[in-house]
Amino acid sequence: EPTGTMDPITRQAVAKSVLHARKELNETFLIVSHDMDFILACCDRVGLMKGGKMVMVGTPQEVLKGFSQEDLDGDESDVCEV
């Protein structure tokens, strides 16, 4: 998780760097994170894993609409940014 131990200012700087690389350098990233704010800020495609299986792929908004907060919480849910 790239932002798991970062303070908010550093987390924002990392998000800006990722967005810059995506836009200006046409780079693609695969990032695994539970930080939904980071995901919403940086990602245009998201995959949601539950119980070790990919259960949904779409935009961050589509994935969030498809699941309640209870579904997204807990040890068995992992969000993989694509």
N, CA, C and O atoms as a Tinker XYZ file with bonds, in Angstrom:
   328  protein
     1  N      0.840000   -1.172000    0.000000    73     2
     2  CA     0.000000    0.000000    0.000000    64     1     3
     3  C      0.885000    1.234000    0.000000    63     2     4     5
     4  O      1.552000    1.518000    0.995000    81     3
     5  N      0.899000    1.958000   -1.083000    73     3     6
     6  CA     1.846000    3.061000   -1.220000    64     5     7
     7  C      1.629000    4.217000   -0.247000    63     6     8     9
     8  O      2.580000    4.937000    0.055000    81     7
     9  N      0.419000    4.416000    0.250000    73     7    10
    10  CA     0.152000    5.573000    1.108000    64     9    11
    11  C     -0.210000    5.183000    2.534000    63    10    12    13
    12  O     -0.604000    6.044000    3.321000    81    11
    13  N     -0.088000    3.926000    2.879000    73    11    14
    14  CA    -0.541000    3.426000    4.175000    64    13    15
    15  C      0.051000    4.111000    5.385000    63    14    16    17
    16  O     -0.648000    4.301000    6.380000    81    15
    17  N      1.305000    4.485000    5.333000    73    15    18
    18  CA     1.954000    5.079000    6.504000    64    17    19
    19  C      2.273000    6.562000    6.312000    63    18    20    21
    20  O      3.025000    7.142000    7.096000    81    19
    21  N      1.709000    7.167000    5.284000    73    19    22
    22  CA     2.038000    8.566000    4.985000    64    21    23
    23  C      1.096000    9.537000    5.678000    63    22    24    25
    24  O     -0.076000    9.244000    5.916000    81    23
    25  N      1.648000   10.703000    5.995000    73    23    26
    26  CA     0.818000   11.783000    6.513000    64    25    27
    27  C      0.017000   12.376000    5.347000    63    26    28    29
    28  O      0.367000   12.145000    4.189000    81    27
    29  N     -1.047000   13.132000    5.629000    73    27    30
    30  CA    -1.911000   13.653000    4.561000    64    29    31
    31  C     -1.190000   14.500000    3.513000    63    30    32    33
    32  O     -1.529000   14.422000    2.332000    81    31
    33  N     -0.223000   15.291000    3.906000    73    31    34
    34  CA     0.486000   16.147000    2.942000    64    33    35
    35  C      1.317000   15.300000    1.986000    63    34    36    37
    36  O      1.312000   15.544000    0.779000    81    35
    37  N      2.021000   14.320000    2.506000    73    35    38
    38  CA     2.822000   13.435000    1.660000    64    37    39
    39  C      1.922000   12.588000    0.771000    63    38    40    41
    40  O      2.235000   12.369000   -0.400000    81    39
    41  N      0.805000   12.109000    1.317000    73    39    42
    42  CA    -0.153000   11.317000    0.534000    64    41    43
    43  C     -0.659000   12.121000   -0.658000    63    42    44    45
    44  O     -0.782000   11.586000   -1.760000    81    43
    45  N     -0.953000   13.403000   -0.445000    73    43    46
    46  CA    -1.417000   14.260000   -1.526000    64    45    47
    47  C     -0.319000   14.459000   -2.575000    63    46    48    49
    48  O     -0.607000   14.478000   -3.772000    81    47
    49  N      0.919000   14.605000   -2.142000    73    47    50
    50  CA     2.041000   14.765000   -3.078000    64    49    51
    51  C      2.222000   13.510000   -3.929000    63    50    52    53
    52  O      2.496000   13.607000   -5.125000    81    51
    53  N      2.072000   12.340000   -3.321000    73    51    54
    54  CA     2.177000   11.085000   -4.072000    64    53    55
    55  C      1.048000   10.992000   -5.094000    63    54    56    57
    56  O      1.280000   10.593000   -6.235000    81    55
    57  N     -0.161000   11.354000   -4.701000    73    55    58
    58  CA    -1.294000   11.333000   -5.631000    64    57    59
    59  C     -1.023000   12.249000   -6.820000    63    58    60    61
    60  O     -1.297000   11.877000   -7.961000    81    59
    61  N     -0.490000   13.439000   -6.567000    73    59    62
    62  CA    -0.166000   14.363000   -7.656000    64    61    63
    63  C      0.900000   13.777000   -8.574000    63    62    64    65
    64  O      0.823000   13.939000   -9.792000    81    63
    65  N      1.886000   13.103000   -8.009000    73    63    66
    66  CA     2.939000   12.478000   -8.821000    64    65    67
    67  C      2.378000   11.372000   -9.704000    63    66    68    69
    68  O      2.748000   11.256000  -10.872000    81    67
    69  N      1.491000   10.567000   -9.149000    73    67    70
    70  CA     0.869000    9.494000   -9.932000    64    69    71
    71  C      0.044000   10.091000  -11.066000    63    70    72    73
    72  O      0.136000    9.634000  -12.205000    81    71
    73  N     -0.753000   11.098000  -10.768000    73    71    74
    74  CA    -1.565000   11.739000  -11.805000    64    73    75
    75  C     -0.691000   12.363000  -12.886000    63    74    76    77
    76  O     -1.014000   12.273000  -14.070000    81    75
    77  N      0.409000   12.991000  -12.493000    73    75    78
    78  CA     1.333000   13.585000  -13.464000    64    77    79
    79  C      1.910000   12.508000  -14.381000    63    78    80    81
    80  O      1.936000   12.677000  -15.600000    81    79
    81  N      2.366000   11.419000  -13.803000    73    79    82
    82  CA     2.956000   10.338000  -14.602000    64    81    83
    83  C      1.925000    9.735000  -15.548000    63    82    84    85
    84  O      2.239000    9.419000  -16.696000    81    83
    85  N      0.696000    9.574000  -15.067000    73    83    86
    86  CA    -0.360000    9.027000  -15.931000    64    85    87
    87  C     -0.620000    9.944000  -17.115000    63    86    88    89
    88  O     -0.714000    9.488000  -18.255000    81    87
    89  N     -0.734000   11.236000  -16.842000    73    87    90
    90  CA    -1.117000   12.191000  -17.881000    64    89    91
    91  C      0.044000   12.567000  -18.793000    63    90    92    93
    92  O     -0.051000   12.423000  -20.012000    81    91
    93  N      1.118000   13.041000  -18.218000    73    91    94
    94  CA     2.222000   13.587000  -19.007000    64    93    95
    95  C      3.120000   12.516000  -19.618000    63    94    96    97
    96  O      3.639000   12.699000  -20.720000    81    95
    97  N      3.304000   11.419000  -18.925000    73    95    98
    98  CA     4.211000   10.374000  -19.396000    64    97    99
    99  C      3.480000    9.175000  -19.976000    63    98   100   101
   100  O      4.106000    8.231000  -20.459000    81    99
   101  N      2.147000    9.216000  -19.928000    73    99   102
   102  CA     1.309000    8.133000  -20.439000    64   101   103
   103  C      1.681000    6.791000  -19.808000    63   102   104   105
   104  O      1.783000    5.774000  -20.495000    81   103
   105  N      1.879000    6.807000  -18.498000    73   103   106
   106  CA     2.245000    5.601000  -17.758000    64   105   107
   107  C      1.007000    4.946000  -17.156000    63   106   108   109
   108  O      0.022000    5.617000  -16.846000    81   107
   109  N      1.070000    3.638000  -16.998000    73   107   110
   110  CA     0.017000    2.866000  -16.349000    64   109   111
   111  C      0.564000    2.319000  -15.047000    63   110   112   113
   112  O      1.718000    1.893000  -14.980000    81   111
   113  N     -0.261000    2.329000  -14.011000    73   111   114
   114  CA     0.140000    1.840000  -12.698000    64   113   115
   115  C     -0.827000    0.775000  -12.221000    63   114   116   117
   116  O     -2.025000    0.837000  -12.500000    81   115
   117  N     -0.304000   -0.193000  -11.507000    73   115   118
   118  CA    -1.117000   -1.158000  -10.773000    64   117   119
   119  C     -0.743000   -0.979000   -9.313000    63   118   120   121
   120  O      0.382000   -1.274000   -8.909000    81   119
   121  N     -1.684000   -0.499000   -8.533000    73   119   122
   122  CA    -1.432000   -0.189000   -7.129000    64   121   123
   123  C     -2.470000   -0.910000   -6.287000    63   122   124   125
   124  O     -3.663000   -0.861000   -6.586000    81   123
   125  N     -2.023000   -1.570000   -5.245000    73   123   126
   126  CA    -2.937000   -2.224000   -4.309000    64   125   127
   127  C     -3.079000   -1.312000   -3.103000    63   126   128   129
   128  O     -2.084000   -0.905000   -2.505000    81   127
   129  N     -4.328000   -0.988000   -2.744000    73   127   130
   130  CA    -4.548000   -0.055000   -1.648000    64   129   131
   131  C     -5.922000   -0.248000   -1.028000    63   130   132   133
   132  O     -6.868000   -0.670000   -1.692000    81   131
   133  N     -6.012000    0.071000    0.262000    73   131   134
   134  CA    -7.295000    0.143000    0.953000    64   133   135
   135  C     -7.703000    1.602000    1.154000    63   134   136   137
   136  O     -8.748000    1.874000    1.745000    81   135
   137  N     -6.898000    2.531000    0.671000    73   135   138
   138  CA    -7.116000    3.967000    0.860000    64   137   139
   139  C     -8.061000    4.480000   -0.228000    63   138   140   141
   140  O     -7.624000    4.840000   -1.322000    81   139
   141  N     -9.361000    4.510000    0.084000    73   139   142
   142  CA   -10.357000    4.883000   -0.915000    64   141   143
   143  C    -10.199000    6.329000   -1.377000    63   142   144   145
   144  O    -10.493000    6.628000   -2.534000    81   143
   145  N     -9.749000    7.227000   -0.519000    73   143   146
   146  CA    -9.524000    8.610000   -0.945000    64   145   147
   147  C     -8.429000    8.674000   -2.006000    63   146   148   149
   148  O     -8.553000    9.406000   -2.988000    81   147
   149  N     -7.363000    7.910000   -1.809000    73   147   150
   150  CA    -6.276000    7.852000   -2.786000    64   149   151
   151  C     -6.779000    7.254000   -4.100000    63   150   152   153
   152  O     -6.456000    7.751000   -5.179000    81   151
   153  N     -7.562000    6.201000   -4.003000    73   151   154
   154  CA    -8.116000    5.552000   -5.190000    64   153   155
   155  C     -8.984000    6.524000   -5.980000    63   154   156   157
   156  O     -8.839000    6.644000   -7.196000    81   155
   157  N     -9.885000    7.218000   -5.287000    73   155   158
   158  CA   -10.769000    8.167000   -5.963000    64   157   159
   159  C     -9.988000    9.303000   -6.610000    63   158   160   161
   160  O    -10.387000    9.810000   -7.659000    81   159
   161  N     -8.882000    9.707000   -5.998000    73   159   162
   162  CA    -8.081000   10.809000   -6.531000    64   161   163
   163  C     -7.245000   10.401000   -7.742000    63   162   164   165
   164  O     -6.994000   11.227000   -8.620000    81   163
   165  N     -6.815000    9.151000   -7.803000    73   163   166
   166  CA    -5.799000    8.752000   -8.784000    64   165   167
   167  C     -6.255000    7.791000   -9.873000    63   166   168   169
   168  O     -5.604000    7.698000  -10.913000    81   167
   169  N     -7.336000    7.087000   -9.664000    73   167   170
   170  CA    -7.609000    5.940000  -10.537000    64   169   171
   171  C     -8.814000    6.135000  -11.434000    63   170   172   173
   172  O     -9.818000    6.728000  -11.039000    81   171
   173  N     -8.694000    5.622000  -12.653000    73   171   174
   174  CA    -9.846000    5.625000  -13.543000    64   173   175
   175  C    -10.475000    4.239000  -13.658000    63   174   176   177
   176  O    -11.602000    4.113000  -14.136000    81   175
   177  N     -9.765000    3.203000  -13.229000    73   175   178
   178  CA   -10.298000    1.830000  -13.211000    64   177   179
   179  C     -9.896000    1.178000  -11.900000    63   178   180   181
   180  O     -8.783000    1.373000  -11.411000    81   179
   181  N    -10.816000    0.398000  -11.334000    73   179   182
   182  CA   -10.594000   -0.245000  -10.042000    64   181   183
   183  C    -11.105000   -1.671000  -10.110000    63   182   184   185
   184  O    -12.131000   -1.949000  -10.731000    81   183
   185  N    -10.382000   -2.569000   -9.466000    73   183   186
   186  CA   -10.860000   -3.939000   -9.295000    64   185   187
   187  C    -11.046000   -4.206000   -7.814000    63   186   188   189
   188  O    -10.169000   -3.886000   -7.012000    81   187
   189  N    -12.174000   -4.785000   -7.442000    73   187   190
   190  CA   -12.446000   -5.104000   -6.044000    64   189   191
   191  C    -12.314000   -6.606000   -5.853000    63   190   192   193
   192  O    -12.956000   -7.397000   -6.543000    81   191
   193  N    -11.462000   -6.983000   -4.896000    73   191   194
   194  CA   -11.280000   -8.400000   -4.568000    64   193   195
   195  C    -11.924000   -8.677000   -3.221000    63   194   196   197
   196  O    -11.815000   -7.877000   -2.291000    81   195
   197  N    -12.589000   -9.806000   -3.124000    73   195   198
   198  CA   -13.172000  -10.239000   -1.857000    64   197   199
   199  C    -12.942000  -11.737000   -1.752000    63   198   200   201
   200  O    -13.281000  -12.492000   -2.663000    81   199
   201  N    -12.367000  -12.159000   -0.642000    73   199   202
   202  CA   -12.085000  -13.576000   -0.458000    64   201   203
   203  C    -11.118000  -14.124000   -1.485000    63   202   204   205
   204  O    -11.188000  -15.301000   -1.838000    81   203
   205  N    -10.209000  -13.277000   -1.974000    73   203   206
   206  CA    -9.209000  -13.715000   -2.941000    64   205   207
   207  C     -9.690000  -13.772000   -4.376000    63   206   208   209
   208  O     -8.954000  -14.222000   -5.253000    81   207
   209  N    -10.922000  -13.321000   -4.637000    73   207   210
   210  CA   -11.469000  -13.345000   -5.998000    64   209   211
   211  C    -11.866000  -11.941000   -6.429000    63   210   212   213
   212  O    -12.372000  -11.154000   -5.630000    81   211
   213  N    -11.631000  -11.637000   -7.701000    73   211   214
   214  CA   -12.053000  -10.362000   -8.261000    64   213   215
   215  C    -13.571000  -10.409000   -8.419000    63   214   216   217
   216  O    -14.097000  -11.250000   -9.147000    81   215
   217  N    -14.274000   -9.503000   -7.735000    73   215   218
   218  CA   -15.735000   -9.530000   -7.773000    64   217   219
   219  C    -16.326000   -8.369000   -8.561000    63   218   220   221
   220  O    -17.507000   -8.406000   -8.907000    81   219
   221  N    -15.538000   -7.346000   -8.853000    73   219   222
   222  CA   -16.051000   -6.229000   -9.640000    64   221   223
   223  C    -14.893000   -5.432000  -10.213000    63   222   224   225
   224  O    -13.865000   -5.248000   -9.561000    81   223
   225  N    -15.073000   -4.956000  -11.455000    73   223   226
   226  CA   -14.108000   -4.072000  -12.106000    64   225   227
   227  C    -14.901000   -2.944000  -12.744000    63   226   228   229
   228  O    -15.932000   -3.184000  -13.372000    81   227
   229  N    -14.428000   -1.730000  -12.588000    73   227   230
   230  CA   -15.090000   -0.579000  -13.187000    64   229   231
   231  C    -14.428000    0.696000  -12.732000    63   230   232   233
   232  O    -13.311000    0.688000  -12.214000    81   231
   233  N    -15.136000    1.797000  -12.934000    73   231   234
   234  CA   -14.631000    3.063000  -12.413000    64   233   235
   235  C    -14.749000    3.016000  -10.893000    63   234   236   237
   236  O    -15.521000    2.217000  -10.364000    81   235
   237  N    -14.004000    3.852000  -10.184000    73   235   238
   238  CA   -14.154000    3.864000   -8.724000    64   237   239
   239  C    -15.598000    4.111000   -8.297000    63   238   240   241
   240  O    -16.078000    3.498000   -7.343000    81   239
   241  N    -16.289000    5.004000   -8.999000    73   239   242
   242  CA   -17.668000    5.307000   -8.654000    64   241   243
   243  C    -18.582000    4.099000   -8.874000    63   242   244   245
   244  O    -19.457000    3.833000   -8.050000    81   243
   245  N    -18.392000    3.369000   -9.969000    73   243   246
   246  CA   -19.196000    2.167000  -10.230000    64   245   247
   247  C    -18.986000    1.119000   -9.153000    63   246   248   249
   248  O    -19.941000    0.505000   -8.677000    81   247
   249  N    -17.743000    0.920000   -8.772000    73   247   250
   250  CA   -17.438000   -0.088000   -7.755000    64   249   251
   251  C    -18.027000    0.321000   -6.412000    63   250   252   253
   252  O    -18.600000   -0.510000   -5.707000    81   251
   253  N    -17.892000    1.590000   -6.054000    73   251   254
   254  CA   -18.447000    2.048000   -4.779000    64   253   255
   255  C    -19.969000    1.965000   -4.757000    63   254   256   257
   256  O    -20.550000    1.664000   -3.715000    81   255
   257  N    -20.628000    2.227000   -5.887000    73   255   258
   258  CA   -22.091000    2.118000   -5.952000    64   257   259
   259  C    -22.562000    0.692000   -5.751000    63   258   260   261
   260  O    -23.636000    0.458000   -5.196000    81   259
   261  N    -21.755000   -0.268000   -6.203000    73   259   262
   262  CA   -22.152000   -1.666000   -6.167000    64   261   263
   263  C    -22.023000   -2.332000   -4.812000    63   262   264   265
   264  O    -22.500000   -3.452000   -4.630000    81   263
   265  N    -21.388000   -1.667000   -3.857000    73   263   266
   266  CA   -21.140000   -2.284000   -2.562000    64   265   267
   267  C    -21.433000   -1.308000   -1.439000    63   266   268   269
   268  O    -21.224000   -0.103000   -1.579000    81   267
   269  N    -21.922000   -1.837000   -0.319000    73   267   270
   270  CA   -22.109000   -1.020000    0.881000    64   269   271
   271  C    -20.763000   -0.866000    1.581000    63   270   272   273
   272  O    -19.803000   -1.562000    1.251000    81   271
   273  N    -20.695000    0.043000    2.541000    73   271   274
   274  CA   -19.457000    0.222000    3.303000    64   273   275
   275  C    -19.104000   -1.059000    4.042000    63   274   276   277
   276  O    -17.926000   -1.387000    4.181000    81   275
   277  N    -20.116000   -1.795000    4.522000    73   275   278
   278  CA   -19.852000   -3.072000    5.199000    64   277   279
   279  C    -19.139000   -4.046000    4.272000    63   278   280   281
   280  O    -18.248000   -4.780000    4.698000    81   279
   281  N    -19.540000   -4.050000    2.992000    73   279   282
   282  CA   -18.884000   -4.935000    2.026000    64   281   283
   283  C    -17.422000   -4.558000    1.832000    63   282   284   285
   284  O    -16.572000   -5.427000    1.636000    81   283
   285  N    -17.133000   -3.267000    1.886000    73   283   286
   286  CA   -15.780000   -2.791000    1.627000    64   285   287
   287  C    -14.877000   -2.873000    2.846000    63   286   288   289
   288  O    -13.654000   -2.843000    2.709000    81   287
   289  N    -15.460000   -2.977000    4.041000    73   287   290
   290  CA   -14.686000   -3.075000    5.275000    64   289   291
   291  C    -14.309000   -4.519000    5.555000    63   290   292   293
   292  O    -14.875000   -5.446000    4.976000    81   291
   293  N    -13.356000   -4.697000    6.441000    73   291   294
   294  CA   -13.000000   -6.044000    6.881000    64   293   295
   295  C    -11.736000   -6.553000    6.255000    63   294   296   297
   296  O    -11.174000   -5.946000    5.344000    81   295
   297  N    -11.300000   -7.687000    6.764000    73   295   298
   298  CA   -10.027000   -8.271000    6.346000    64   297   299
   299  C    -10.090000   -8.924000    4.978000    63   298   300   301
   300  O     -9.049000   -9.157000    4.364000    81   299
   301  N    -11.284000   -9.225000    4.483000    73   299   302
   302  CA   -11.375000   -9.999000    3.250000    64   301   303
   303  C    -11.559000   -9.158000    2.003000    63   302   304   305
   304  O    -11.584000   -9.709000    0.903000    81   303
   305  N    -11.690000   -7.845000    2.127000    73   303   306
   306  CA   -11.874000   -6.991000    0.959000    64   305   307
   307  C    -10.574000   -6.278000    0.627000    63   306   308   309
   308  O     -9.943000   -5.675000    1.496000    81   307
   309  N    -10.189000   -6.351000   -0.615000    73   307   310
   310  CA    -8.997000   -5.664000   -1.095000    64   309   311
   311  C     -9.364000   -4.918000   -2.358000    63   310   312   313
   312  O    -10.017000   -5.475000   -3.241000    81   311
   313  N     -8.958000   -3.684000   -2.455000    73   311   314
   314  CA    -9.189000   -2.913000   -3.658000    64   313   315
   315  C     -7.880000   -2.810000   -4.405000    63   314   316   317
   316  O     -6.871000   -2.373000   -3.851000    81   315
   317  N     -7.895000   -3.210000   -5.662000    73   315   318
   318  CA    -6.710000   -3.150000   -6.510000    64   317   319
   319  C     -6.943000   -2.067000   -7.546000    63   318   320   321
   320  O     -7.877000   -2.160000   -8.343000    81   319
   321  N     -6.121000   -1.061000   -7.542000    73   319   322
   322  CA    -6.245000   -0.007000   -8.521000    64   321   323
   323  C     -5.644000   -0.477000   -9.834000    63   322   324   325
   324  O     -4.578000   -1.092000   -9.865000    81   323
   325  N     -6.347000   -0.177000  -10.912000    73   323   326
   326  CA    -5.891000   -0.621000  -12.219000    64   325   327
   327  C     -5.659000    0.581000  -13.104000    63   326   328
   328  O     -5.268000    0.429000  -14.261000    81   327
